[in-house]
Coordinates of C-alpha atoms in Angstrom, one line a residue:
Chain C
X1099 CA 57.7 -12.4 2.2
X1100 CA 58.2 -9.9 -0.6
X1101 CA 61.5 -10.3 -2.5
X1102 CA 63.3 -8.7 -5.4
X1103 CA 61.8 -11.3 -7.7
X1104 CA 58.2 -10.8 -6.6
X1105 CA 55.7 -10.0 -9.3
X1106 CA 53.1 -7.4 -8.2
X1107 CA 49.4 -6.7 -8.6
X1108 CA 48.2 -3.3 -7.4
X1109 CA 44.8 -2.0 -6.3
X1110 CA 44.5 1.7 -7.1
X1111 CA 42.1 4.3 -5.6
X1112 CA 41.9 7.0 -2.9
X1113 CA 41.3 6.5 -0.1
X1114 CA 42.6 2.9 0.0
X1115 CA 43.2 1.8 3.6
X1116 CA 39.7 0.3 3.8
X1117 CA 40.0 -2.1 0.9
X1118 CA 40.0 -5.9 1.5
X1119 CA 41.4 -7.1 -1.8
X1120 CA 45.0 -7.2 -0.7
X1121 CA 44.2 -9.6 2.1
X1122 CA 42.1 -11.8 -0.2
X1123 CA 44.7 -11.9 -3.0
X1124 CA 47.7 -12.3 -0.7
X1125 CA 46.1 -15.1 1.2
X1126 CA 45.5 -16.9 -2.1
X1127 CA 49.1 -16.2 -3.3
X1128 CA 50.5 -17.5 -0.1
X1129 CA 48.3 -20.6 -0.1
X1130 CA 49.4 -21.4 -3.7
X1131 CA 53.0 -20.5 -2.9
X1132 CA 53.2 -18.0 -5.8
X1133 CA 55.9 -15.3 -5.8
X1134 CA 53.2 -12.7 -6.2
X1135 CA 51.8 -9.9 -4.0
X1136 CA 49.0 -7.3 -4.1
X1137 CA 49.9 -3.8 -3.0
X1138 CA 47.4 -1.0 -2.3
X1139 CA 48.3 2.3 -4.0
X1140 CA 46.7 5.5 -2.7
X1141 CA 47.2 7.9 -5.7
X1142 CA 46.2 11.6 -5.7
X1143 CA 43.9 12.4 -8.6
X1144 CA 46.3 14.9 -10.4
X1145 CA 49.0 12.2 -10.6
X1146 CA 46.8 9.4 -11.9
X1147 CA 48.0 10.0 -15.5
X1148 CA 51.6 9.4 -14.3
X1149 CA 50.4 6.2 -12.6
X1150 CA 48.9 4.8 -15.7
X1151 CA 51.9 5.9 -17.8
X1152 CA 54.3 4.3 -15.4
X1153 CA 52.3 1.0 -15.4
X1154 CA 53.1 0.5 -19.1
X1155 CA 56.8 0.6 -18.2
X1156 CA 56.6 -1.3 -14.8
X1157 CA 58.1 -4.6 -15.8
X1158 CA 57.2 -6.6 -12.7
X1159 CA 53.6 -5.4 -12.5
X1160 CA 51.1 -7.9 -13.8
X1161 CA 48.1 -5.6 -13.6
X1162 CA 45.8 -3.8 -11.2
X1163 CA 42.4 -3.7 -9.7
X1164 CA 40.8 -0.3 -10.0
X1165 CA 38.5 1.1 -7.3
X1166 CA 36.7 4.4 -6.4
X1167 CA 37.1 7.0 -7.8
X1168 CA 39.2 5.9 -10.8
X1169 CA 37.2 3.3 -12.7
X1170 CA 36.1 5.8 -15.4
X1171 CA 39.5 7.6 -15.6
X1172 CA 41.4 4.3 -16.2
X1173 CA 38.8 3.3 -18.9
X1174 CA 39.5 6.6 -20.7
X1175 CA 43.3 6.3 -20.7
X1176 CA 44.3 2.6 -21.1
X1177 CA 45.0 0.9 -24.4
X1178 CA 42.2 -1.7 -24.8
X1179 CA 38.7 -2.4 -23.3
X1180 CA 36.4 -5.3 -23.3
X1181 CA 33.0 -4.7 -25.0
X1182 CA 31.2 -4.3 -21.6
X1183 CA 33.8 -1.9 -20.1
X1184 CA 33.7 0.1 -23.3
X1185 CA 29.9 0.3 -23.1
X1186 CA 30.0 1.2 -19.3
X1187 CA 33.0 3.5 -19.9
X1188 CA 34.5 2.0 -16.7
X1189 CA 37.0 -0.7 -15.7
X1190 CA 37.7 -2.4 -12.4
X1191 CA 40.6 -4.6 -13.6
X1192 CA 43.6 -4.0 -15.8
X1193 CA 46.1 -6.4 -17.2
X1194 CA 49.6 -5.4 -18.3
X1195 CA 50.5 -7.3 -21.5
X1196 CA 54.2 -8.3 -21.9
X1197 CA 54.7 -5.4 -24.3
X1198 CA 53.4 -2.9 -21.7
X1199 CA 49.9 -2.4 -23.2
X1200 CA 47.2 -2.0 -20.6
X1201 CA 43.8 -3.7 -21.3
X1202 CA 40.8 -3.5 -19.0
X1203 CA 37.5 -5.2 -18.2
X1204 CA 34.7 -4.7 -15.7
X1205 CA 33.9 -7.7 -13.7
X1206 CA 32.1 -6.2 -10.6
X1207 CA 28.8 -7.6 -12.1
X1208 CA 30.0 -11.1 -12.2
X1209 CA 31.2 -11.1 -8.7
X1210 CA 27.8 -9.8 -7.7
X1211 CA 26.0 -12.5 -9.6
X1212 CA 28.1 -15.3 -8.2
X1213 CA 27.6 -14.0 -4.7
X1214 CA 23.8 -13.6 -5.3
X1215 CA 23.6 -17.2 -6.5
X1216 CA 24.9 -18.3 -3.1
X1217 CA 21.7 -16.7 -1.7
X1218 CA 19.5 -18.6 -4.2
X1219 CA 18.9 -15.6 -6.4
X1220 CA 18.9 -16.1 -10.2
X1221 CA 18.3 -13.1 -12.4
X1222 CA 16.3 -14.7 -15.3
X1223 CA 12.7 -13.4 -15.3
X1224 CA 13.0 -11.5 -12.1
X1225 CA 12.7 -7.8 -11.0
X1226 CA 15.4 -5.8 -9.4
X1227 CA 16.2 -2.3 -8.2
X1228 CA 19.8 -0.9 -8.4
X1229 CA 20.4 2.2 -6.4
X1230 CA 23.5 4.1 -7.7
X1231 CA 24.4 4.4 -11.4
X1232 CA 28.1 4.9 -11.0
X1233 CA 30.9 2.4 -11.8
X1234 CA 29.8 -0.5 -9.7
X1235 CA 26.0 0.2 -10.0
X1236 CA 26.4 0.3 -13.8
X1237 CA 28.4 -3.0 -13.8
X1238 CA 25.8 -4.8 -11.6
X1239 CA 22.9 -3.4 -13.7
X1240 CA 24.7 -4.5 -16.9
X1241 CA 25.3 -8.0 -15.5
X1242 CA 21.7 -8.4 -14.4
X1243 CA 20.6 -7.5 -17.9
X1244 CA 23.1 -10.0 -19.5
X1245 CA 21.7 -12.6 -17.1
X1246 CA 18.1 -12.1 -18.3
X1247 CA 16.5 -9.9 -15.7
X1248 CA 12.9 -9.1 -16.8
X1249 CA 12.5 -5.7 -15.2
X1250 CA 15.2 -3.3 -13.9
X1251 CA 14.7 -0.1 -12.0
X1252 CA 17.6 2.4 -11.7
X1253 CA 17.8 5.2 -9.1
X1254 CA 20.5 7.8 -8.7
X1255 CA 20.4 11.2 -7.0
X1256 CA 22.4 12.4 -10.1
X1257 CA 19.5 12.3 -12.7
X1258 CA 21.9 12.7 -15.7
X1259 CA 23.9 9.7 -14.6
X1260 CA 20.7 7.6 -14.0
X1261 CA 19.3 8.5 -17.4
X1262 CA 22.6 7.9 -19.2
X1263 CA 22.9 4.4 -17.7
X1264 CA 19.3 3.7 -18.5
X1265 CA 19.8 4.8 -22.2
X1266 CA 22.9 2.6 -22.5
X1267 CA 21.2 -0.5 -21.1
X1268 CA 18.0 0.2 -23.2
X1269 CA 20.0 0.1 -26.4
X1270 CA 22.1 -3.0 -25.4
X1271 CA 19.2 -5.0 -23.9
X1272 CA 15.9 -4.1 -25.7
X1273 CA 14.2 -7.1 -24.0
X1274 CA 14.6 -5.7 -20.5
X1275 CA 11.9 -3.4 -19.1
X1276 CA 13.9 -0.4 -17.7
X1277 CA 12.4 1.9 -15.1
X1278 CA 13.8 5.2 -13.9
X1279 CA 13.1 5.5 -10.1
X1280 CA 10.3 3.7 -8.4
X1281 CA 7.4 4.5 -5.9
X1282 CA 7.5 1.1 -4.1
X1283 CA 9.8 -1.9 -3.6
X1284 CA 6.9 -4.3 -3.6
X1285 CA 7.7 -5.8 -7.0
X1286 CA 11.4 -6.4 -6.4
X1287 CA 13.0 -9.7 -5.9
X1288 CA 16.4 -7.9 -5.4
X1289 CA 17.3 -4.5 -4.1
X1290 CA 21.0 -3.4 -4.4
X1291 CA 22.7 -0.5 -2.8
X1292 CA 25.5 0.4 -5.2
X1293 CA 26.2 3.8 -3.6
X1294 CA 28.7 4.6 -0.8
X1295 CA 25.9 5.5 1.6
X1296 CA 26.3 3.7 4.9
X1297 CA 30.1 3.5 4.6
X1298 CA 32.1 4.3 7.7
X1299 CA 29.3 3.9 10.3
X1300 CA 27.3 7.1 9.4
X1301 CA 24.1 5.2 10.0
X1302 CA 22.6 6.6 6.7
X1303 CA 20.2 4.7 4.5
X1304 CA 20.4 4.7 0.7
X1305 CA 16.6 5.0 0.3
X1306 CA 13.9 6.9 2.1
X1307 CA 12.6 5.0 5.2
X1308 CA 9.0 5.0 3.8
X1309 CA 10.2 3.3 0.6
X1310 CA 12.1 0.7 2.6
X1311 CA 8.9 -0.2 4.4
X1312 CA 7.7 -1.7 1.2
X1313 CA 10.7 -4.1 0.9
X1314 CA 9.4 -7.7 0.6
X1315 CA 10.6 -10.2 3.2
X1316 CA 11.4 -12.8 0.4
X1317 CA 13.6 -10.3 -1.4
X1318 CA 17.4 -10.4 -1.4
X1319 CA 19.0 -7.1 -0.1
X1320 CA 22.6 -6.6 -1.2
X1321 CA 25.1 -3.9 -0.5
X1322 CA 28.5 -3.0 -2.1
X1323 CA 29.8 -1.2 1.0
X1324 CA 32.4 -3.4 2.8
X1325 CA 32.8 -1.3 6.0
X1326 CA 30.9 -1.8 8.2
X1327 CA 30.3 -5.4 7.1
X1328 CA 26.6 -5.1 7.8
X1329 CA 25.4 -1.7 6.7
X1330 CA 22.3 0.1 8.2
X1331 CA 20.4 -0.9 5.0
X1332 CA 21.3 -4.6 5.4
X1333 CA 20.4 -4.4 9.1
X1334 CA 17.0 -3.0 8.3
X1335 CA 16.5 -5.6 5.6
X1336 CA 17.5 -8.4 7.9
X1337 CA 15.1 -7.2 10.5
X1338 CA 12.4 -7.5 7.9
X1339 CA 13.3 -11.1 7.3
X1340 CA 15.2 -10.6 4.0
X1341 CA 18.2 -12.6 2.9
X1342 CA 21.2 -10.2 2.9
X1343 CA 24.4 -10.1 0.9
X1344 CA 27.4 -8.0 2.1
X1345 CA 29.9 -6.0 0.1
X1346 CA 32.6 -8.4 1.4
X1347 CA 30.8 -11.4 -0.1
X1348 CA 30.8 -9.6 -3.5
X1349 CA 34.5 -8.7 -3.1
X1350 CA 35.4 -12.3 -2.3
X1351 CA 33.2 -13.7 -5.1
X1352 CA 34.9 -11.6 -7.8
X1353 CA 38.4 -12.5 -6.7
X1354 CA 38.6 -15.2 -9.3
X1355 CA 37.4 -12.9 -12.1
X1356 CA 40.0 -10.2 -11.2
X1357 CA 42.8 -12.7 -10.8
X1358 CA 41.8 -14.7 -13.8
X1359 CA 41.7 -11.6 -16.0
X1360 CA 45.1 -10.3 -14.8
X1361 CA 46.5 -13.9 -15.3
X1362 CA 47.6 -14.5 -11.7
X1363 CA 44.9 -17.0 -11.0
X1364 CA 43.4 -19.8 -13.2
X1365 CA 41.4 -18.3 -16.1
X1366 CA 37.6 -18.1 -15.7
X1367 CA 35.1 -17.4 -18.4
X1368 CA 32.5 -14.8 -17.3
X1369 CA 30.2 -16.3 -20.0
X1370 CA 30.0 -19.4 -17.8
X1371 CA 28.6 -17.3 -15.0
X1372 CA 25.8 -16.0 -17.2
X1373 CA 25.1 -19.6 -18.5
X1374 CA 24.6 -20.7 -14.9
X1375 CA 22.1 -17.9 -14.4
X1376 CA 19.9 -18.8 -17.4
X1377 CA 17.3 -21.6 -17.3
X1378 CA 18.6 -24.9 -18.7
X1379 CA 17.9 -25.5 -22.4
Chain D
X506 CA 50.7 -9.8 5.2
X507 CA 50.1 -6.7 3.0
X508 CA 46.8 -4.9 3.6
X509 CA 45.0 -1.9 2.3
X510 CA 46.5 0.1 5.1
X511 CA 50.1 -0.9 4.5
X512 CA 52.6 1.9 4.0
X513 CA 55.1 1.2 1.2
X514 CA 58.8 1.7 0.6
X515 CA 60.0 0.9 -2.9
X516 CA 63.4 -0.1 -4.4
X517 CA 63.6 1.1 -8.0
X518 CA 66.0 -0.1 -10.7
X519 CA 66.2 -2.5 -13.7
X520 CA 66.8 -5.4 -13.5
X521 CA 65.6 -5.8 -10.0
X522 CA 65.0 -9.5 -9.2
X523 CA 68.5 -9.9 -7.8
X524 CA 68.3 -7.2 -5.1
X525 CA 68.3 -8.3 -1.4
X526 CA 66.9 -5.1 0.2
X527 CA 63.3 -6.2 0.2
X528 CA 64.2 -9.3 2.3
X529 CA 66.3 -7.2 4.7
X530 CA 63.7 -4.5 5.1
X531 CA 60.7 -6.8 5.3
X532 CA 62.3 -9.0 7.9
X533 CA 62.9 -5.9 10.0
X534 CA 59.3 -4.6 9.5
X535 CA 58.0 -8.0 10.5
X536 CA 60.1 -8.3 13.5
X537 CA 59.1 -4.8 14.6
X538 CA 55.4 -5.5 13.8
X539 CA 55.2 -2.4 11.5
X540 CA 52.5 -2.1 8.9
X541 CA 55.1 -1.4 6.3
X542 CA 56.5 -3.3 3.3
X543 CA 59.2 -2.9 0.7
X544 CA 58.4 -3.7 -2.9
X545 CA 60.8 -4.0 -5.8
X546 CA 59.9 -2.0 -8.9
X547 CA 61.5 -2.9 -12.2
X548 CA 60.9 0.3 -14.2
X549 CA 61.8 0.8 -17.9
X550 CA 64.1 3.7 -18.5
X551 CA 61.7 5.7 -20.8
X552 CA 59.1 5.7 -18.0
X553 CA 61.3 6.7 -15.1
X554 CA 60.0 10.3 -15.3
X555 CA 56.4 9.0 -14.8
X556 CA 57.6 6.9 -11.8
X557 CA 59.2 9.9 -10.1
X558 CA 56.2 12.1 -10.9
X559 CA 53.8 9.5 -9.6
X560 CA 55.8 9.2 -6.3
X561 CA 55.0 12.8 -5.4
X562 CA 51.3 11.9 -5.6
X563 CA 51.5 8.3 -4.1
X564 CA 50.1 9.0 -0.6
X565 CA 51.0 5.7 1.0
X566 CA 54.6 5.6 -0.3
X567 CA 57.1 6.6 2.3
X568 CA 60.1 6.7 0.0
X569 CA 62.4 4.6 -2.1
X570 CA 65.8 3.1 -2.4
X571 CA 67.4 3.8 -5.8
X572 CA 69.6 1.3 -7.5
X573 CA 71.4 0.7 -10.8
X574 CA 71.0 2.4 -13.3
X575 CA 68.8 5.2 -11.9
X576 CA 71.0 6.9 -9.1
X577 CA 71.9 9.8 -11.3
X578 CA 68.5 10.2 -13.0
X579 CA 66.7 10.4 -9.7
X580 CA 69.2 13.0 -8.4
X581 CA 68.5 15.1 -11.5
X582 CA 64.7 15.0 -11.1
X583 CA 63.8 15.1 -7.4
X584 CA 63.1 18.2 -5.3
X585 CA 65.9 18.3 -2.8
X586 CA 69.4 16.8 -2.3
X587 CA 71.9 16.4 0.6
X588 CA 75.2 18.2 0.1
X589 CA 77.0 14.9 -0.6
X590 CA 74.4 13.7 -3.1
X591 CA 74.4 17.1 -4.8
X592 CA 78.2 16.8 -5.1
X593 CA 78.1 13.2 -6.4
X594 CA 75.0 14.0 -8.6
X595 CA 73.6 10.7 -7.4
X596 CA 71.2 9.4 -4.8
X597 CA 70.5 6.0 -3.5
X598 CA 67.6 6.9 -1.1
X599 CA 64.6 9.2 -1.4
X600 CA 62.1 10.3 1.2
X601 CA 58.6 11.4 0.3
X602 CA 57.7 14.4 2.5
X603 CA 54.0 14.6 3.7
X604 CA 53.4 17.3 1.0
X605 CA 54.8 15.0 -1.7
X606 CA 58.2 16.6 -2.1
X607 CA 61.0 14.1 -2.8
X608 CA 64.3 14.6 -1.1
X609 CA 67.4 12.4 -1.6
X610 CA 70.7 11.3 0.0
X611 CA 73.5 9.0 -0.9
X612 CA 74.4 6.6 1.9
X613 CA 76.2 3.8 0.0
X614 CA 79.5 5.0 1.4
X615 CA 78.3 4.8 5.1
X616 CA 77.1 1.3 4.6
X617 CA 80.5 0.5 3.1
X618 CA 82.4 2.1 6.0
X619 CA 80.3 0.3 8.6
X620 CA 80.8 -3.1 7.0
X621 CA 84.6 -2.4 6.6
X622 CA 84.9 -1.6 10.3
X623 CA 83.6 -5.1 11.0
X624 CA 86.7 -6.3 9.2
X625 CA 89.0 -4.1 11.2
X626 CA 89.5 -1.5 8.5
X627 CA 89.6 2.2 9.4
X628 CA 90.2 4.7 6.7
X629 CA 92.2 7.4 8.5
X630 CA 95.7 7.5 7.1
X631 CA 95.4 4.5 4.9
X632 CA 95.6 3.9 1.1
X633 CA 92.8 2.5 -1.0
X634 CA 91.9 1.7 -4.6
X635 CA 88.3 2.0 -5.8
X636 CA 87.6 0.4 -9.2
X637 CA 84.5 1.9 -10.8
X638 CA 83.6 5.6 -10.7
X639 CA 79.8 5.3 -11.1
X640 CA 77.2 5.9 -8.5
X641 CA 78.3 3.4 -5.8
X642 CA 82.0 3.9 -6.6
X643 CA 81.7 7.6 -6.2
X644 CA 79.8 7.2 -2.9
X645 CA 82.4 4.9 -1.5
X646 CA 85.3 7.1 -2.6
X647 CA 83.6 10.2 -1.2
X648 CA 83.0 8.4 2.2
X649 CA 86.6 7.2 2.3
X650 CA 87.7 10.8 1.8
X651 CA 85.3 12.1 4.5
X652 CA 86.8 9.4 6.8
X653 CA 90.3 10.7 6.3
X654 CA 91.9 8.3 3.8
X655 CA 95.5 9.5 3.0
X656 CA 95.7 8.3 -0.6
X657 CA 93.0 7.2 -3.0
X658 CA 93.4 5.7 -6.4
X659 CA 90.4 5.7 -8.8
X660 CA 90.1 3.4 -11.9
X661 CA 87.4 3.3 -14.5
X662 CA 87.3 2.0 -18.0
X663 CA 85.4 5.2 -18.8
X664 CA 88.3 7.8 -18.5
X665 CA 85.9 10.8 -18.5
X666 CA 84.0 9.3 -15.6
X667 CA 87.2 8.5 -13.7
X668 CA 88.6 12.1 -14.2
X669 CA 85.3 13.8 -13.3
X670 CA 85.1 11.9 -10.0
X671 CA 88.8 12.6 -9.3
X672 CA 88.3 16.4 -10.0
X673 CA 85.2 16.5 -7.7
X674 CA 87.0 14.8 -4.9
X675 CA 90.2 16.9 -5.4
X676 CA 88.2 20.0 -4.9
X677 CA 86.2 18.8 -1.8
X678 CA 89.1 17.0 -0.1
X679 CA 92.4 18.8 -0.9
X680 CA 94.2 16.8 1.9
X681 CA 93.7 13.5 0.1
X682 CA 96.3 12.4 -2.4
X683 CA 94.3 11.3 -5.5
X684 CA 95.7 8.9 -8.1
X685 CA 94.1 8.1 -11.5
X686 CA 94.8 4.4 -12.2
X687 CA 97.7 2.4 -10.7
X688 CA 100.5 0.1 -11.8
X689 CA 100.5 -2.1 -8.7
X690 CA 98.3 -2.9 -5.7
X691 CA 101.3 -3.2 -3.3
X692 CA 100.5 0.0 -1.5
X693 CA 96.8 -0.5 -0.9
X694 CA 95.3 -1.5 2.4
X695 CA 91.8 -1.7 0.7
X696 CA 90.8 -2.6 -2.8
X697 CA 87.1 -2.2 -3.7
X698 CA 85.3 -3.5 -6.8
X699 CA 82.5 -1.0 -7.4
X700 CA 81.7 -2.2 -10.9
X701 CA 79.2 -4.9 -11.9
X702 CA 82.0 -7.1 -13.2
X703 CA 81.6 -10.6 -11.6
X704 CA 77.8 -10.4 -11.3
X705 CA 75.8 -13.3 -12.5
X706 CA 78.5 -15.9 -12.5
X707 CA 80.4 -14.7 -15.5
X708 CA 83.7 -15.5 -13.8
X709 CA 85.2 -12.2 -14.9
X710 CA 87.6 -10.1 -12.8
X711 CA 87.4 -6.3 -12.4
X712 CA 91.2 -5.9 -12.7
X713 CA 93.9 -7.6 -14.9
X714 CA 95.2 -10.8 -13.4
X715 CA 98.8 -9.5 -13.3
X716 CA 97.7 -6.5 -11.3
X717 CA 95.8 -8.7 -8.9
X718 CA 99.1 -10.7 -8.3
X719 CA 100.3 -7.6 -6.4
X720 CA 97.4 -7.6 -3.9
X721 CA 98.8 -7.7 -0.4
X722 CA 97.7 -10.5 1.9
X723 CA 97.0 -8.1 4.7
X724 CA 94.6 -6.0 2.6
X725 CA 90.8 -5.9 2.8
X726 CA 89.2 -6.9 -0.6
X727 CA 85.6 -5.7 -0.9
X728 CA 83.0 -6.1 -3.6
X729 CA 79.6 -4.4 -4.2
X730 CA 78.3 -7.2 -6.3
X731 CA 75.7 -9.3 -4.3
X732 CA 75.2 -12.2 -6.6
X733 CA 77.1 -14.5 -6.5
X734 CA 77.8 -13.8 -2.8
X735 CA 81.5 -14.4 -3.2
X736 CA 82.6 -13.1 -6.6
X737 CA 85.6 -14.3 -8.6
X738 CA 87.5 -11.2 -7.3
X739 CA 86.8 -12.1 -3.7
X740 CA 87.6 -15.8 -4.3
X741 CA 91.0 -14.8 -5.7
X742 CA 91.6 -12.4 -2.7
X743 CA 90.6 -15.0 -0.2
X744 CA 93.0 -17.5 -1.8
X745 CA 95.8 -14.9 -1.3
X746 CA 94.9 -14.7 2.4
X747 CA 93.1 -11.3 2.3
X748 CA 90.1 -10.5 4.5
X749 CA 87.1 -10.2 2.2
X750 CA 83.9 -8.1 2.4
X751 CA 80.8 -9.1 0.3
X752 CA 78.2 -6.9 -1.4
X753 CA 75.6 -8.5 0.9
X754 CA 77.5 -7.3 4.0
X755 CA 77.5 -3.7 2.6
X756 CA 73.8 -4.0 1.8
X757 CA 73.0 -5.1 5.3
X758 CA 75.2 -2.5 6.9
X759 CA 73.5 0.3 5.1
X760 CA 70.0 -0.8 6.0
X761 CA 69.8 1.5 9.0
X762 CA 70.9 4.5 7.0
X763 CA 68.3 3.9 4.2
X764 CA 65.5 3.2 6.7
X765 CA 66.6 6.0 9.0
X766 CA 66.6 8.5 6.1
X767 CA 63.2 7.5 4.8
X768 CA 61.9 7.5 8.4
X769 CA 60.7 3.9 8.7
X770 CA 63.6 3.0 11.1
X771 CA 65.1 4.9 14.0
X772 CA 67.1 7.9 12.8
X773 CA 70.9 7.5 12.5
X774 CA 73.4 10.2 12.0
X775 CA 76.0 9.5 9.3
X776 CA 78.3 11.9 11.0
X777 CA 78.6 9.4 13.9
X778 CA 79.9 6.8 11.4
X779 CA 82.7 9.2 10.3
X780 CA 83.5 10.1 14.0
X781 CA 84.0 6.4 14.6
X782 CA 86.4 6.2 11.7
X783 CA 88.7 9.0 13.0
X784 CA 91.3 8.6 15.6
X785 CA 90.2 9.6 19.1
X786 CA 91.0 13.3 20.1

């Protein structure tokens, strides 16, 4: 039960009704008997600047999770960024310091890696395709590179966005072989949909059907879309015999990184996630 | 449990941890199985303008309750005011219209009257003293005048504030005999503390002890302070045999006016409260 003394964490985006983070966070706060609550804030784009400015002066706000379409706008306006969120020019989590400064990080990629490890996928030495070079696609691609992927293909209908992410990753990770687009999925151990395609029961696929016919049955197929829980892409992959990873799994797996960064859950070190990915010794 | 789809009502002030409205509202929402929640927002004064601007663009915010020290600042910045809140230059409740416009009202006085009626106090023809001419004191004084009080004394350590409220009421209610200050409590059927004095267990009294010695044992003594539940002023009045009315009683009694105005509870007509105060026929 929310009280006058309750400290708040927000999740900010538009639309917002579909997000699952409030249920995940609030179940955790309740279980731990913390006087904390996550609220969902649906903010109109023209007023986002007021929202960010207010957060500096909102004394009982501990921080926020940032979702579509504001990951880039928050990164451009807050007061401090982690190295990876500065490189990606996007944040998905913001902590309010006691003096009101807002600092951000991008942990979508760590949630993704932790969820994928549950499906026996480890990045080191493998080959992957990430479809969608926006905020979450960039974060997943960046984390795969940090975790030692050997070869990474990027694909986005916005060519400029695809090329800009590829250039950024090429500079930061010279050891990774980067491809722009692909003609077949036959080489990939992992194929990720990081676009909104398939959301809301449209039945759409994020890749052409003929390309999907080359998806290997021993690959992991992953989606960031949370509704429906199993997207048309994941249904097709499952029918081919692939392991599948849902958007909800990724959302749950990054809970500890979001809460740890904001300071409302025990601290976690993203570097430990990467260490778990790499071969021992 | 808060979800992504939950519609929000805020209570805005600083400090905020002591307010009881979130518990009152949230218990009601839970009982009625509404996907609604009240959150408390502790906002720093320099950022209040951002808060108000954000509220216009906060799609899942239904409105807010306004508490100390922002009742006047909200009234000066929102987009529409009821006649009484325009006269008092203060609001304690704001509704967000579907187009984002913010409109306000001041219902502290109706909560007060409804609570006082539970203690067999009716304003018509009686004599009252209101100590404190700020937002809540002004609202209580205004409502007492609307309900037909015969004689009303105002008292505030800030003489300008006391005189300005007296002038405003004199113009709006020429039939009420208005006094500035008083030398004895012997005439008063009702004495209200509408200052923060006594809050937080300081043990302080809102009036000099020698004046309180003239409090009649058949008077109603009321306080707006909610913590401690029974203030030193109310303890003293109780010891003299007076009926007492706590700040929590007033807060509970105005719940329906706040929720009705915002549109998250059944609508109520403040005029009906006044009608109940006046003698029949």
